[in-house]
Amino acid sequence: DVQLVESGGGLVQPGGSLTLSCAASGFSFRSYAMGWVRQAPEKGIEWVSVIGGAGTTTYTADVKGRFTTSRDNYKNTVYLHMTSLKSEDTAMYYCARLPTYWSTDYSTRGQGTQVTVSS
């Protein structure tokens, strides 16, 4: 079975940093693009970033220059390093296995990790 387990969320002050991890199992990790998406309270799912199997990355404009996604294909893990965090970054963050690099099908995702940015 496909499993995606996010970790690393927490409470952080505005301007702070946090790194999320997502451990994957049950599929050929290096063969898939991996995305990060987030969902703030009472809002829909918002795409954050994607990383291809070979490491190509793309980010939504809101986080470009502040967030970096990376992956370790030996550890089957994808990361999201977040800096200069803002209150509007507060959300549940999910990693998702994507059928293709530009796919918006986030149905295969983990349980999420909560990020709260507040003073």
PDB file of C-alpha atoms in Angstrom:
ATOM      1  CA  ASP A   1       0.000   0.000   0.000  1.00  0.00           C
ATOM      2  CA  VAL A   2       1.060   3.542  -0.699  1.00  0.00           C
ATOM      3  CA  GLN A   3       1.951   5.388   2.475  1.00  0.00           C
ATOM      4  CA  LEU A   4       2.928   9.030   2.867  1.00  0.00           C
ATOM      5  CA  VAL A   5       3.754  10.258   6.362  1.00  0.00           C
ATOM      6  CA  GLU A   6       4.406  13.951   6.942  1.00  0.00           C
ATOM      7  CA  SER A   7       6.218  15.341   9.968  1.00  0.00           C
ATOM      8  CA  GLY A   8       7.937  18.474  11.156  1.00  0.00           C
ATOM      9  CA  GLY A   9       5.026  20.836  11.576  1.00  0.00           C
ATOM     10  CA  GLY A  10       4.545  23.043  14.594  1.00  0.00           C
ATOM     11  CA  LEU A  11       4.154  26.540  15.930  1.00  0.00           C
ATOM     12  CA  VAL A  12       6.620  29.109  14.641  1.00  0.00           C
ATOM     13  CA  GLN A  13       6.863  32.884  14.910  1.00  0.00           C
ATOM     14  CA  PRO A  14       6.504  35.118  11.847  1.00  0.00           C
ATOM     15  CA  GLY A  15       9.813  35.284  10.040  1.00  0.00           C
ATOM     16  CA  GLY A  16      10.838  31.889  11.335  1.00  0.00           C
ATOM     17  CA  SER A  17      11.733  28.686   9.534  1.00  0.00           C
ATOM     18  CA  LEU A  18      10.509  25.122   9.536  1.00  0.00           C
ATOM     19  CA  THR A  19      11.347  22.001   7.570  1.00  0.00           C
ATOM     20  CA  LEU A  20       8.690  19.425   6.785  1.00  0.00           C
ATOM     21  CA  SER A  21       9.470  15.844   5.846  1.00  0.00           C
ATOM     22  CA  CYS A  22       7.391  13.245   4.050  1.00  0.00           C
ATOM     23  CA  ALA A  23       8.400   9.599   4.226  1.00  0.00           C
ATOM     24  CA  ALA A  24       7.049   7.513   1.349  1.00  0.00           C
ATOM     25  CA  SER A  25       6.632   3.771   1.000  1.00  0.00           C
ATOM     26  CA  GLY A  26       4.777   1.216  -1.072  1.00  0.00           C
ATOM     27  CA  PHE A  27       5.721   2.502  -4.534  1.00  0.00           C
ATOM     28  CA  SER A  28       8.707   3.309  -6.725  1.00  0.00           C
ATOM     29  CA  PHE A  29       9.438   6.694  -5.163  1.00  0.00           C
ATOM     30  CA  ARG A  30      11.984   7.944  -7.708  1.00  0.00           C
ATOM     31  CA  SER A  31       9.501   7.365 -10.537  1.00  0.00           C
ATOM     32  CA  TYR A  32       6.987   9.911  -9.270  1.00  0.00           C
ATOM     33  CA  ALA A  33       6.756  13.654  -8.987  1.00  0.00           C
ATOM     34  CA  MET A  34       5.942  14.688  -5.443  1.00  0.00           C
ATOM     35  CA  GLY A  35       3.939  17.726  -4.522  1.00  0.00           C
ATOM     36  CA  TRP A  36       3.280  19.743  -1.414  1.00  0.00           C
ATOM     37  CA  VAL A  37      -0.168  21.189  -0.954  1.00  0.00           C
ATOM     38  CA  ARG A  38      -1.776  23.016   1.952  1.00  0.00           C
ATOM     39  CA  GLN A  39      -5.210  23.747   3.278  1.00  0.00           C
ATOM     40  CA  ALA A  40      -5.997  26.654   5.568  1.00  0.00           C
ATOM     41  CA  PRO A  41      -9.117  26.588   7.745  1.00  0.00           C
ATOM     42  CA  GLU A  42     -12.288  26.971   5.707  1.00  0.00           C
ATOM     43  CA  LYS A  43     -10.322  27.164   2.446  1.00  0.00           C
ATOM     44  CA  GLY A  44      -9.680  24.780  -0.404  1.00  0.00           C
ATOM     45  CA  ILE A  45      -6.504  22.892  -1.105  1.00  0.00           C
ATOM     46  CA  GLU A  46      -3.739  25.103  -2.476  1.00  0.00           C
ATOM     47  CA  TRP A  47      -0.820  23.780  -4.471  1.00  0.00           C
ATOM     48  CA  VAL A  48       2.553  24.833  -3.016  1.00  0.00           C
ATOM     49  CA  SER A  49       5.311  23.066  -4.924  1.00  0.00           C
ATOM     50  CA  VAL A  50       6.285  20.082  -7.024  1.00  0.00           C
ATOM     51  CA  ILE A  51       9.526  18.197  -7.473  1.00  0.00           C
ATOM     52  CA  GLY A  52      10.179  15.761 -10.267  1.00  0.00           C
ATOM     53  CA  GLY A  53      11.927  12.449  -9.885  1.00  0.00           C
ATOM     54  CA  ALA A  54      15.225  13.950 -11.022  1.00  0.00           C
ATOM     55  CA  GLY A  55      14.849  17.072  -8.895  1.00  0.00           C
ATOM     56  CA  THR A  56      13.206  19.674 -11.136  1.00  0.00           C
ATOM     57  CA  THR A  57      11.131  22.044  -8.999  1.00  0.00           C
ATOM     58  CA  THR A  58       8.330  24.542  -9.426  1.00  0.00           C
ATOM     59  CA  TYR A  59       6.667  26.744  -6.808  1.00  0.00           C
ATOM     60  CA  THR A  60       3.541  28.787  -6.481  1.00  0.00           C
ATOM     61  CA  ALA A  61       4.235  32.521  -6.595  1.00  0.00           C
ATOM     62  CA  ASP A  62       3.277  33.017  -2.935  1.00  0.00           C
ATOM     63  CA  VAL A  63       6.161  30.885  -1.681  1.00  0.00           C
ATOM     64  CA  LYS A  64       8.783  31.269  -4.395  1.00  0.00           C
ATOM     65  CA  GLY A  65      12.038  32.445  -2.872  1.00  0.00           C
ATOM     66  CA  ARG A  66      10.920  31.443   0.633  1.00  0.00           C
ATOM     67  CA  PHE A  67      10.240  27.707   0.323  1.00  0.00           C
ATOM     68  CA  THR A  68      12.500  25.004  -1.086  1.00  0.00           C
ATOM     69  CA  THR A  69      11.491  21.460  -1.832  1.00  0.00           C
ATOM     70  CA  SER A  70      14.012  18.653  -2.170  1.00  0.00           C
ATOM     71  CA  ARG A  71      14.033  14.885  -2.193  1.00  0.00           C
ATOM     72  CA  ASP A  72      16.255  11.991  -1.237  1.00  0.00           C
ATOM     73  CA  ASN A  73      15.496   9.074  -3.529  1.00  0.00           C
ATOM     74  CA  TYR A  74      17.554   6.716  -1.355  1.00  0.00           C
ATOM     75  CA  LYS A  75      15.602   7.570   1.775  1.00  0.00           C
ATOM     76  CA  ASN A  76      12.273   7.820  -0.114  1.00  0.00           C
ATOM     77  CA  THR A  77      11.705  11.176   1.500  1.00  0.00           C
ATOM     78  CA  VAL A  78      10.653  14.586   0.227  1.00  0.00           C
ATOM     79  CA  TYR A  79      11.230  17.790   2.152  1.00  0.00           C
ATOM     80  CA  LEU A  80       9.816  21.293   2.286  1.00  0.00           C
ATOM     81  CA  HIS A  81      12.125  23.862   3.847  1.00  0.00           C
ATOM     82  CA  MET A  82      10.158  26.979   4.686  1.00  0.00           C
ATOM     83  CA  THR A  83      11.719  30.316   5.591  1.00  0.00           C
ATOM     84  CA  SER A  84      10.423  33.840   6.232  1.00  0.00           C
ATOM     85  CA  LEU A  85       7.146  32.346   7.332  1.00  0.00           C
ATOM     86  CA  LYS A  86       4.061  34.522   7.385  1.00  0.00           C
ATOM     87  CA  SER A  87       0.762  34.176   9.210  1.00  0.00           C
ATOM     88  CA  GLU A  88      -0.898  33.395   5.895  1.00  0.00           C
ATOM     89  CA  ASP A  89       1.275  30.266   5.615  1.00  0.00           C
ATOM     90  CA  THR A  90      -0.717  28.771   8.488  1.00  0.00           C
ATOM     91  CA  ALA A  91      -2.324  25.594   7.168  1.00  0.00           C
ATOM     92  CA  MET A  92      -2.296  21.830   7.205  1.00  0.00           C
ATOM     93  CA  TYR A  93       0.475  20.742   4.849  1.00  0.00           C
ATOM     94  CA  TYR A  94       0.265  17.533   2.857  1.00  0.00           C
ATOM     95  CA  CYS A  95       2.669  15.774   0.563  1.00  0.00           C
ATOM     96  CA  ALA A  96       1.097  14.116  -2.457  1.00  0.00           C
ATOM     97  CA  ARG A  97       2.229  11.573  -5.000  1.00  0.00           C
ATOM     98  CA  LEU A  98       1.431  13.025  -8.406  1.00  0.00           C
ATOM     99  CA  PRO A  99       0.587  11.001 -11.526  1.00  0.00           C
ATOM    100  CA  THR A 100       2.566  13.503 -13.610  1.00  0.00           C
ATOM    101  CA  TYR A 101       4.649  16.610 -12.900  1.00  0.00           C
ATOM    102  CA  TRP A 102       1.819  19.062 -13.661  1.00  0.00           C
ATOM    103  CA  SER A 103      -1.005  16.952 -12.280  1.00  0.00           C
ATOM    104  CA  THR A 104      -3.547  18.526  -9.942  1.00  0.00           C
ATOM    105  CA  ASP A 105      -4.673  15.144  -8.643  1.00  0.00           C
ATOM    106  CA  TYR A 106      -3.775  15.335  -4.951  1.00  0.00           C
ATOM    107  CA  SER A 107      -5.891  12.367  -3.918  1.00  0.00           C
ATOM    108  CA  THR A 108      -2.866  10.252  -2.964  1.00  0.00           C
ATOM    109  CA  ARG A 109      -1.570  12.221  -0.023  1.00  0.00           C
ATOM    110  CA  GLY A 110      -0.649  11.771   3.610  1.00  0.00           C
ATOM    111  CA  GLN A 111      -2.497  12.720   6.754  1.00  0.00           C
ATOM    112  CA  GLY A 112      -0.831  16.113   6.917  1.00  0.00           C
ATOM    113  CA  THR A 113       1.186  18.099   9.403  1.00  0.00           C
ATOM    114  CA  GLN A 114      -0.043  21.361  10.913  1.00  0.00           C
ATOM    115  CA  VAL A 115       1.976  24.544  10.508  1.00  0.00           C
ATOM    116  CA  THR A 116       0.922  27.520  12.594  1.00  0.00           C
ATOM    117  CA  VAL A 117       2.658  30.851  12.178  1.00  0.00           C
ATOM    118  CA  SER A 118       1.850  33.143  15.063  1.00  0.00           C
ATOM    119  CA  SER A 119       3.515  35.388  17.595  1.00  0.00           C
TER     120      SER A 119
END
